[in-house]
Amino acid sequence: MSRIPLDTQYQVETPEGIDLEAALAGPVVRILAYAIDLILRSIVLTVLMIVLFFAGKTGMGLFLVLSFLLEWFYPVLFEVYAGGQTPGKKAMQIAVVNDDLTPICWSPALVRNLLRAADFFPFFYLGGLICMALGSKFQRLGDLAAGSLVIYREPPKAALSLPNRPPRSPQLSLSLEDQVAVIAFTQRHGQLSRARQQELAEILSDVLPCGSDQAVGHLQGIGIWLLGDRGETTSL
Amino acid sequence: MDLSRISVVVRMRSARQAIDLGFVMACAWWKPLFLSWLIPSALLYFLLTVLFHHQSWVAIWGVWWFKPLLDRAPIYIAGQALFDVKTSPLQCVKALPQLYKSDCLPWLTWRRLSPSRSYDLPVTVLEKLKGKARQSRLRQLHRENANAAICLTMVCIHLEWLLTLGAVGLALLMIPEEINVASQAWFVPQEGPMLWVQSLLSYFAMAFVAPFYTMAGFALYLSRRIDLEGWDIEIRFRHLAAKQARKPAAGLAAACLICFFAGPSFFDPPVWAAEISAQNKGPKSGSASSRAPEYERVKKQILEILAGDDFHKPVMTQGWRLKKRDAENPNGAALPEWFIRFVEFLEQNNAGPNRIAAWFGRGARVLEFLMWSGLAFLTLYLLLRYREGLEAFARNAAAKKQQGHPPNRLFAPDVRPESLPEDVPTQVRRLWQRGAARPALSLLYRATLSKLMHIGDFVFHEGHTEGECLAIVKQSGEAALCDYTMRLTLLWQALAYGHHAPQSEAVEALLTQWEALFQHGQ
């Protein structure tokens, strides 16, 4: 089967040679975001209808105009002025961006939302859903036409507590990925079971200068050192 | 489990991102997953249809009820595909009985309505856990991702319904309007063939959603195991261990040494170097001195390698730029000979840099003073030299400034009574005798107009010409006034525009008449 590892990351390289990365948001989370928006809109429309009901035929006319505006421009305005997030998207921590990961602007926002009519076909957004599920970048038809993407905008995770170990300098050359792995090993000491930590550390027992029974502590020390704690030697 | 062959990117994911990964997996392995669900379920559907052909609901309900078994084949195949193992159809068929049998009863009875089915199924299918072991495992797994798994199930149930209704709707759209169909009977059929059509469509909707649903649940399970077991860490550690093992034992020492010397460019230099050297002094202090020549040799080698081509990438650039003349002929005329000799003389005479600076400092003061004086002299000289021109310029500017404000009355005379002298005829005579014909006649004309306006109640506007004023007076029909105004106007026009001075007698006659008309008539 495919040799390129499967993932949902999306990468763009800027002209300056900087790689930008974002996680694409798939159908399930987008359906949930849409459902939240739909509920919000329905509540607003119900309230409007009840209020305008007392204004007779004028009220009904006004209601129709307002409901048209709400249906078509609610997402556009929120996406342009609220950083690509309607309230539903904000609740699900996703956002619309252009496909070069710049903030969405007027014309793509208009195109992707006016083309919801195409995505709606034949009923209940089935066209858009199938397009999203089968496409490589989770884009519905409106997204394809507008050149927009929906990505995750999750808040950064809280810092994890570190084990209490003296920092140790690594005595072998570690590539960047290796350093990240050692740091992850240190940071996730609370998540990984003790046996599993031992198992992981023993993989490196031939490389580490200590015995395999001290390997976990030694690796955690290296991780703390890599995170910047130099212990007593900082004064040097 | 060979993690080096894993076919997804191993990293920490949030639950929602894991579900998305599941969708990607479902698309990538679509065919085997879809078929492995479709074929057994089609058999079941067909069997139930044959057995209960009077009740169409039994077939679709049966397939729906057996989902916990039907979902196992895709998970099994995905478990293989994850480690890049392709499952042949034959292998799959052979594995199926075992798959369906394990823990079959609970899944079809009290666990049938479990909302986190796709998340829990891999424990049964891939880990083959039952009873207590399964429960403790699930407890561990459910600390994360459980809510997402329930959400996933809810969304997928709705998706199946939407797909069914959408397919019915699409079919309705294709029927011409002329044919009268009760569309309600299509969406909620009560009897007849429509029931079977809807049952079949629901079945296909289930088959279409199943790979996505199972894969999303499998991805949640996978992501949880990556978190719990640190798969990403294991992959990197194994990679690192393999990399180190490839090097011969002596090479390891050399690598350490190279790191020691090349270290400063990669790591924080002082601490690291200090620690390494401290260690060398520590346990192996005896061999430290014997290693010194080796250090030197390695250091030399490193410097040679660093100086080599590998670390110097020649780059050729083409383009236009200014030539540096000094560089072209170093003895050229950029600096005059005497200046060079002068500098040499200063150096030879022990003029230290401080003294040179002091000397130049004093010189610069003098130069500054000279330049300021020069500027002052130049300004003065220019002012004197061009004083006339400047004066004329200043006057012009003043005149222009005056012209800038337009006069209140340019052509229309001032006809306010207060602007006129008390005794107009006397004043006019005085002016006339002095030879000032124009001011005299002008004054008389103005006075006449003023009297006409303020005594005779004629209405003149600013824009009226002499002729128009005359016409207004004529309209009133007062013969004496009319005749007088006409004569005066003609005389005034002859003088003002024709530069034709009137006779003294005519002026005298006008003045006399003026007195008769305006002064005595008051």
PDB file of C-alpha atoms in Angstrom, chain B residues 269-483:
ATOM      1  CA  PRO B 269      29.951  25.221  23.853  1.00  0.00           C
ATOM      2  CA  PRO B 270      31.336  25.944  27.297  1.00  0.00           C
ATOM      3  CA  VAL B 271      29.254  23.632  29.433  1.00  0.00           C
ATOM      4  CA  TRP B 272      29.496  20.710  27.159  1.00  0.00           C
ATOM      5  CA  ALA B 273      33.195  20.970  26.562  1.00  0.00           C
ATOM      6  CA  ALA B 274      33.797  21.503  30.246  1.00  0.00           C
ATOM      7  CA  GLU B 275      31.821  18.421  31.162  1.00  0.00           C
ATOM      8  CA  ILE B 276      33.561  16.230  28.654  1.00  0.00           C
ATOM      9  CA  SER B 277      36.992  17.341  29.711  1.00  0.00           C
ATOM     10  CA  ALA B 278      36.033  16.942  33.349  1.00  0.00           C
ATOM     11  CA  GLN B 279      35.045  13.390  32.625  1.00  0.00           C
ATOM     12  CA  ASN B 280      38.279  12.732  30.838  1.00  0.00           C
ATOM     13  CA  LYS B 281      40.119  13.991  33.876  1.00  0.00           C
ATOM     14  CA  GLY B 282      37.909  12.002  36.188  1.00  0.00           C
ATOM     15  CA  PRO B 283      37.776   8.255  35.819  1.00  0.00           C
ATOM     16  CA  LYS B 284      40.296   7.942  33.000  1.00  0.00           C
ATOM     17  CA  SER B 285      42.843  10.481  34.204  1.00  0.00           C
ATOM     18  CA  GLY B 286      45.662   7.985  33.784  1.00  0.00           C
ATOM     19  CA  SER B 287      45.206   7.741  30.060  1.00  0.00           C
ATOM     20  CA  ALA B 288      44.620  11.462  29.489  1.00  0.00           C
ATOM     21  CA  SER B 289      48.276  12.335  28.934  1.00  0.00           C
ATOM     22  CA  SER B 290      48.871   9.331  26.701  1.00  0.00           C
ATOM     23  CA  ARG B 291      46.011  10.502  24.514  1.00  0.00           C
ATOM     24  CA  ALA B 292      47.425  13.973  23.946  1.00  0.00           C
ATOM     25  CA  PRO B 293      49.228  13.159  20.666  1.00  0.00           C
ATOM     26  CA  GLU B 294      46.078  11.490  19.444  1.00  0.00           C
ATOM     27  CA  TYR B 295      44.135  14.672  20.215  1.00  0.00           C
ATOM     28  CA  GLU B 296      46.587  16.680  18.193  1.00  0.00           C
ATOM     29  CA  ARG B 297      46.404  14.271  15.294  1.00  0.00           C
ATOM     30  CA  VAL B 298      42.600  14.244  15.313  1.00  0.00           C
ATOM     31  CA  LYS B 299      42.460  17.980  15.638  1.00  0.00           C
ATOM     32  CA  LYS B 300      44.753  18.371  12.649  1.00  0.00           C
ATOM     33  CA  GLN B 301      42.637  15.922  10.707  1.00  0.00           C
ATOM     34  CA  ILE B 302      39.486  17.808  11.565  1.00  0.00           C
ATOM     35  CA  LEU B 303      40.988  21.111  10.504  1.00  0.00           C
ATOM     36  CA  GLU B 304      42.070  19.533   7.219  1.00  0.00           C
ATOM     37  CA  ILE B 305      38.594  18.199   6.610  1.00  0.00           C
ATOM     38  CA  LEU B 306      37.028  21.535   7.518  1.00  0.00           C
ATOM     39  CA  ALA B 307      39.330  23.274   5.053  1.00  0.00           C
ATOM     40  CA  GLY B 308      38.423  20.807   2.315  1.00  0.00           C
ATOM     41  CA  ASP B 309      35.939  21.167  -0.487  1.00  0.00           C
ATOM     42  CA  ASP B 310      33.119  19.523   1.433  1.00  0.00           C
ATOM     43  CA  PHE B 311      32.849  22.484   3.767  1.00  0.00           C
ATOM     44  CA  HIS B 312      33.369  25.123   1.102  1.00  0.00           C
ATOM     45  CA  LYS B 313      30.755  25.310  -1.502  1.00  0.00           C
ATOM     46  CA  PRO B 314      31.906  27.536  -4.364  1.00  0.00           C
ATOM     47  CA  VAL B 315      29.129  29.732  -5.656  1.00  0.00           C
ATOM     48  CA  MET B 316      29.366  31.602  -8.983  1.00  0.00           C
ATOM     49  CA  THR B 317      27.389  34.789  -9.328  1.00  0.00           C
ATOM     50  CA  GLN B 318      27.157  36.926 -12.439  1.00  0.00           C
ATOM     51  CA  GLY B 319      26.105  40.540 -12.702  1.00  0.00           C
ATOM     52  CA  TRP B 320      27.177  44.146 -13.310  1.00  0.00           C
ATOM     53  CA  ARG B 321      28.933  46.107 -10.615  1.00  0.00           C
ATOM     54  CA  LEU B 322      31.309  49.060 -10.320  1.00  0.00           C
ATOM     55  CA  LYS B 323      35.014  48.350 -10.667  1.00  0.00           C
ATOM     56  CA  LYS B 324      37.219  49.172  -7.757  1.00  0.00           C
ATOM     57  CA  ARG B 325      39.930  51.362  -9.286  1.00  0.00           C
ATOM     58  CA  ASP B 326      42.266  51.023  -6.334  1.00  0.00           C
ATOM     59  CA  ALA B 327      42.159  47.313  -6.594  1.00  0.00           C
ATOM     60  CA  GLU B 328      42.941  47.488 -10.308  1.00  0.00           C
ATOM     61  CA  ASN B 329      46.112  49.586 -10.114  1.00  0.00           C
ATOM     62  CA  PRO B 330      47.264  49.742  -6.519  1.00  0.00           C
ATOM     63  CA  ASN B 331      49.855  52.429  -7.304  1.00  0.00           C
ATOM     64  CA  GLY B 332      47.290  54.573  -9.130  1.00  0.00           C
ATOM     65  CA  ALA B 333      46.408  58.170  -8.537  1.00  0.00           C
ATOM     66  CA  ALA B 334      43.811  57.571  -5.841  1.00  0.00           C
ATOM     67  CA  LEU B 335      46.086  59.222  -3.297  1.00  0.00           C
ATOM     68  CA  PRO B 336      48.636  61.758  -4.446  1.00  0.00           C
ATOM     69  CA  GLU B 337      52.294  60.969  -3.868  1.00  0.00           C
ATOM     70  CA  TRP B 338      52.893  63.943  -1.605  1.00  0.00           C
ATOM     71  CA  PHE B 339      50.093  62.877   0.716  1.00  0.00           C
ATOM     72  CA  ILE B 340      51.573  59.433   1.125  1.00  0.00           C
ATOM     73  CA  ARG B 341      54.952  60.966   1.788  1.00  0.00           C
ATOM     74  CA  PHE B 342      53.384  63.364   4.250  1.00  0.00           C
ATOM     75  CA  VAL B 343      51.750  60.524   6.163  1.00  0.00           C
ATOM     76  CA  GLU B 344      55.005  58.621   6.140  1.00  0.00           C
ATOM     77  CA  PHE B 345      56.756  61.688   7.414  1.00  0.00           C
ATOM     78  CA  LEU B 346      54.280  61.983  10.240  1.00  0.00           C
ATOM     79  CA  GLU B 347      54.762  58.376  11.171  1.00  0.00           C
ATOM     80  CA  GLN B 348      58.522  58.584  11.037  1.00  0.00           C
ATOM     81  CA  ASN B 349      58.532  61.652  13.233  1.00  0.00           C
ATOM     82  CA  ASN B 350      56.809  59.684  15.876  1.00  0.00           C
ATOM     83  CA  ALA B 351      53.560  61.469  15.476  1.00  0.00           C
ATOM     84  CA  GLY B 352      51.439  59.050  17.393  1.00  0.00           C
ATOM     85  CA  PRO B 353      47.824  58.558  16.490  1.00  0.00           C
ATOM     86  CA  ASN B 354      46.740  60.814  19.345  1.00  0.00           C
ATOM     87  CA  ARG B 355      48.868  63.675  18.155  1.00  0.00           C
ATOM     88  CA  ILE B 356      47.664  63.276  14.619  1.00  0.00           C
ATOM     89  CA  ALA B 357      44.122  63.308  15.848  1.00  0.00           C
ATOM     90  CA  ALA B 358      44.798  66.438  17.946  1.00  0.00           C
ATOM     91  CA  TRP B 359      46.413  68.147  14.994  1.00  0.00           C
ATOM     92  CA  PHE B 360      43.589  67.280  12.702  1.00  0.00           C
ATOM     93  CA  GLY B 361      41.163  68.361  15.407  1.00  0.00           C
ATOM     94  CA  ARG B 362      42.716  71.828  15.591  1.00  0.00           C
ATOM     95  CA  GLY B 363      42.827  72.044  11.793  1.00  0.00           C
ATOM     96  CA  ALA B 364      39.194  71.156  11.610  1.00  0.00           C
ATOM     97  CA  ARG B 365      38.295  73.956  14.048  1.00  0.00           C
ATOM     98  CA  VAL B 366      40.103  76.500  11.880  1.00  0.00           C
ATOM     99  CA  LEU B 367      38.505  75.111   8.769  1.00  0.00           C
ATOM    100  CA  GLU B 368      35.074  75.305  10.338  1.00  0.00           C
ATOM    101  CA  PHE B 369      35.636  78.958  11.351  1.00  0.00           C
ATOM    102  CA  LEU B 370      36.827  79.817   7.854  1.00  0.00           C
ATOM    103  CA  MET B 371      33.848  78.216   6.234  1.00  0.00           C
ATOM    104  CA  TRP B 372      31.327  79.988   8.478  1.00  0.00           C
ATOM    105  CA  SER B 373      33.019  83.372   7.829  1.00  0.00           C
ATOM    106  CA  GLY B 374      32.989  82.636   4.119  1.00  0.00           C
ATOM    107  CA  LEU B 375      29.293  81.973   4.247  1.00  0.00           C
ATOM    108  CA  ALA B 376      28.654  85.234   6.136  1.00  0.00           C
ATOM    109  CA  PHE B 377      30.725  87.265   3.620  1.00  0.00           C
ATOM    110  CA  LEU B 378      29.028  85.671   0.705  1.00  0.00           C
ATOM    111  CA  THR B 379      25.574  86.476   2.114  1.00  0.00           C
ATOM    112  CA  LEU B 380      26.499  90.096   2.756  1.00  0.00           C
ATOM    113  CA  TYR B 381      28.050  90.519  -0.692  1.00  0.00           C
ATOM    114  CA  LEU B 382      25.010  89.056  -2.408  1.00  0.00           C
ATOM    115  CA  LEU B 383      22.659  91.323  -0.425  1.00  0.00           C
ATOM    116  CA  LEU B 384      24.641  94.432  -1.405  1.00  0.00           C
ATOM    117  CA  ARG B 385      25.149  93.401  -5.017  1.00  0.00           C
ATOM    118  CA  TYR B 386      21.471  92.750  -5.671  1.00  0.00           C
ATOM    119  CA  ARG B 387      19.907  95.300  -3.308  1.00  0.00           C
ATOM    120  CA  GLU B 388      18.076  97.158  -6.104  1.00  0.00           C
ATOM    121  CA  GLY B 389      16.643  94.074  -7.608  1.00  0.00           C
ATOM    122  CA  LEU B 390      15.596  92.943  -4.166  1.00  0.00           C
ATOM    123  CA  GLU B 391      13.916  96.258  -3.448  1.00  0.00           C
ATOM    124  CA  ALA B 392      11.990  96.129  -6.705  1.00  0.00           C
ATOM    125  CA  PHE B 393      11.033  92.594  -5.928  1.00  0.00           C
ATOM    126  CA  ALA B 394       9.795  93.566  -2.471  1.00  0.00           C
ATOM    127  CA  ARG B 395       7.752  96.443  -3.911  1.00  0.00           C
ATOM    128  CA  ASN B 396       6.239  94.208  -6.565  1.00  0.00           C
ATOM    129  CA  ALA B 397       5.296  91.734  -3.964  1.00  0.00           C
ATOM    130  CA  ALA B 398       3.630  94.446  -1.891  1.00  0.00           C
ATOM    131  CA  ALA B 399       1.745  95.723  -4.929  1.00  0.00           C
ATOM    132  CA  LYS B 400       0.610  92.260  -5.746  1.00  0.00           C
ATOM    133  CA  LYS B 401      -0.531  91.888  -2.206  1.00  0.00           C
ATOM    134  CA  GLN B 402      -2.663  94.995  -2.565  1.00  0.00           C
ATOM    135  CA  GLN B 403      -4.095  93.744  -5.807  1.00  0.00           C
ATOM    136  CA  GLY B 404      -4.883  90.571  -4.116  1.00  0.00           C
ATOM    137  CA  HIS B 405      -7.786  92.236  -2.256  1.00  0.00           C
ATOM    138  CA  PRO B 406     -10.374  93.351  -4.820  1.00  0.00           C
ATOM    139  CA  PRO B 407     -11.817  96.823  -4.201  1.00  0.00           C
ATOM    140  CA  ASN B 408     -15.322  97.014  -2.893  1.00  0.00           C
ATOM    141  CA  ARG B 409     -16.535  99.056  -5.809  1.00  0.00           C
ATOM    142  CA  LEU B 410     -14.475  98.972  -8.929  1.00  0.00           C
ATOM    143  CA  PHE B 411     -16.655 100.632 -11.535  1.00  0.00           C
ATOM    144  CA  ALA B 412     -19.727 101.603  -9.638  1.00  0.00           C
ATOM    145  CA  PRO B 413     -19.271 105.027  -7.970  1.00  0.00           C
ATOM    146  CA  ASP B 414     -19.804 105.509  -4.309  1.00  0.00           C
ATOM    147  CA  VAL B 415     -23.262 106.952  -4.041  1.00  0.00           C
ATOM    148  CA  ARG B 416     -23.868 106.956  -0.310  1.00  0.00           C
ATOM    149  CA  PRO B 417     -24.992 110.430   0.856  1.00  0.00           C
ATOM    150  CA  GLU B 418     -22.379 110.510   3.584  1.00  0.00           C
ATOM    151  CA  SER B 419     -19.583 110.003   0.997  1.00  0.00           C
ATOM    152  CA  LEU B 420     -20.574 113.281  -0.695  1.00  0.00           C
ATOM    153  CA  PRO B 421     -19.597 116.806   0.414  1.00  0.00           C
ATOM    154  CA  GLU B 422     -22.194 119.091   1.980  1.00  0.00           C
ATOM    155  CA  ASP B 423     -22.234 121.549  -0.828  1.00  0.00           C
ATOM    156  CA  VAL B 424     -21.813 119.678  -4.038  1.00  0.00           C
ATOM    157  CA  PRO B 425     -21.917 122.560  -6.604  1.00  0.00           C
ATOM    158  CA  THR B 426     -19.293 124.612  -4.734  1.00  0.00           C
ATOM    159  CA  GLN B 427     -17.008 121.615  -4.489  1.00  0.00           C
ATOM    160  CA  VAL B 428     -17.483 120.842  -8.191  1.00  0.00           C
ATOM    161  CA  ARG B 429     -16.773 124.397  -9.195  1.00  0.00           C
ATOM    162  CA  ARG B 430     -13.612 124.431  -7.088  1.00  0.00           C
ATOM    163  CA  LEU B 431     -12.399 121.242  -8.742  1.00  0.00           C
ATOM    164  CA  TRP B 432     -13.330 122.503 -12.171  1.00  0.00           C
ATOM    165  CA  GLN B 433     -11.485 125.739 -11.743  1.00  0.00           C
ATOM    166  CA  ARG B 434      -8.459 123.839 -10.551  1.00  0.00           C
ATOM    167  CA  GLY B 435      -8.591 122.030 -13.916  1.00  0.00           C
ATOM    168  CA  ALA B 436      -9.545 118.685 -12.437  1.00  0.00           C
ATOM    169  CA  ALA B 437     -12.331 118.098 -14.944  1.00  0.00           C
ATOM    170  CA  ARG B 438     -12.702 114.395 -14.367  1.00  0.00           C
ATOM    171  CA  PRO B 439     -13.031 114.438 -10.538  1.00  0.00           C
ATOM    172  CA  ALA B 440     -15.382 117.402 -10.831  1.00  0.00           C
ATOM    173  CA  LEU B 441     -17.755 115.792 -13.289  1.00  0.00           C
ATOM    174  CA  SER B 442     -17.476 112.467 -11.519  1.00  0.00           C
ATOM    175  CA  LEU B 443     -18.500 114.082  -8.255  1.00  0.00           C
ATOM    176  CA  LEU B 444     -21.422 115.779  -9.930  1.00  0.00           C
ATOM    177  CA  TYR B 445     -22.586 112.560 -11.544  1.00  0.00           C
ATOM    178  CA  ARG B 446     -22.288 110.638  -8.298  1.00  0.00           C
ATOM    179  CA  ALA B 447     -24.165 113.310  -6.407  1.00  0.00           C
ATOM    180  CA  THR B 448     -26.910 113.279  -9.003  1.00  0.00           C
ATOM    181  CA  LEU B 449     -27.303 109.507  -8.795  1.00  0.00           C
ATOM    182  CA  SER B 450     -27.321 109.700  -5.034  1.00  0.00           C
ATOM    183  CA  LYS B 451     -29.997 112.353  -5.034  1.00  0.00           C
ATOM    184  CA  LEU B 452     -32.039 110.395  -7.536  1.00  0.00           C
ATOM    185  CA  MET B 453     -31.853 107.331  -5.320  1.00  0.00           C
ATOM    186  CA  HIS B 454     -32.404 108.910  -1.952  1.00  0.00           C
ATOM    187  CA  ILE B 455     -34.836 111.707  -2.855  1.00  0.00           C
ATOM    188  CA  GLY B 456     -36.388 110.595  -6.132  1.00  0.00           C
ATOM    189  CA  ASP B 457     -36.802 107.005  -4.942  1.00  0.00           C
ATOM    190  CA  PHE B 458     -35.349 105.509  -8.099  1.00  0.00           C
ATOM    191  CA  VAL B 459     -34.004 102.015  -7.659  1.00  0.00           C
ATOM    192  CA  PHE B 460     -30.590 101.418  -9.192  1.00  0.00           C
ATOM    193  CA  HIS B 461     -28.713  98.179  -8.832  1.00  0.00           C
ATOM    194  CA  GLU B 462     -24.989  97.670  -8.642  1.00  0.00           C
ATOM    195  CA  GLY B 463     -24.801  96.228 -12.143  1.00  0.00           C
ATOM    196  CA  HIS B 464     -26.613  99.097 -13.899  1.00  0.00           C
ATOM    197  CA  THR B 465     -24.696 101.053 -16.515  1.00  0.00           C
ATOM    198  CA  GLU B 466     -25.123 104.782 -17.039  1.00  0.00           C
ATOM    199  CA  GLY B 467     -27.458 104.124 -19.979  1.00  0.00           C
ATOM    200  CA  GLU B 468     -29.649 101.803 -17.910  1.00  0.00           C
ATOM    201  CA  CYS B 469     -29.885 104.376 -15.107  1.00  0.00           C
ATOM    202  CA  LEU B 470     -30.931 106.925 -17.706  1.00  0.00           C
ATOM    203  CA  ALA B 471     -33.603 104.574 -19.054  1.00  0.00           C
ATOM    204  CA  ILE B 472     -34.983 104.083 -15.528  1.00  0.00           C
ATOM    205  CA  VAL B 473     -35.203 107.820 -15.023  1.00  0.00           C
ATOM    206  CA  LYS B 474     -36.932 108.189 -18.414  1.00  0.00           C
ATOM    207  CA  GLN B 475     -39.565 105.602 -17.402  1.00  0.00           C
ATOM    208  CA  SER B 476     -40.653 107.827 -14.528  1.00  0.00           C
ATOM    209  CA  GLY B 477     -41.789 110.427 -17.048  1.00  0.00           C
ATOM    210  CA  GLU B 478     -40.537 113.446 -15.080  1.00  0.00           C
ATOM    211  CA  ALA B 479     -39.415 115.681 -17.950  1.00  0.00           C
ATOM    212  CA  ALA B 480     -37.094 118.031 -16.021  1.00  0.00           C
ATOM    213  CA  LEU B 481     -35.248 115.269 -14.216  1.00  0.00           C
ATOM    214  CA  CYS B 482     -35.094 113.221 -17.339  1.00  0.00           C
ATOM    215  CA  ASP B 483     -33.658 116.022 -19.442  1.00  0.00           C
TER     216      ASP B 483
END
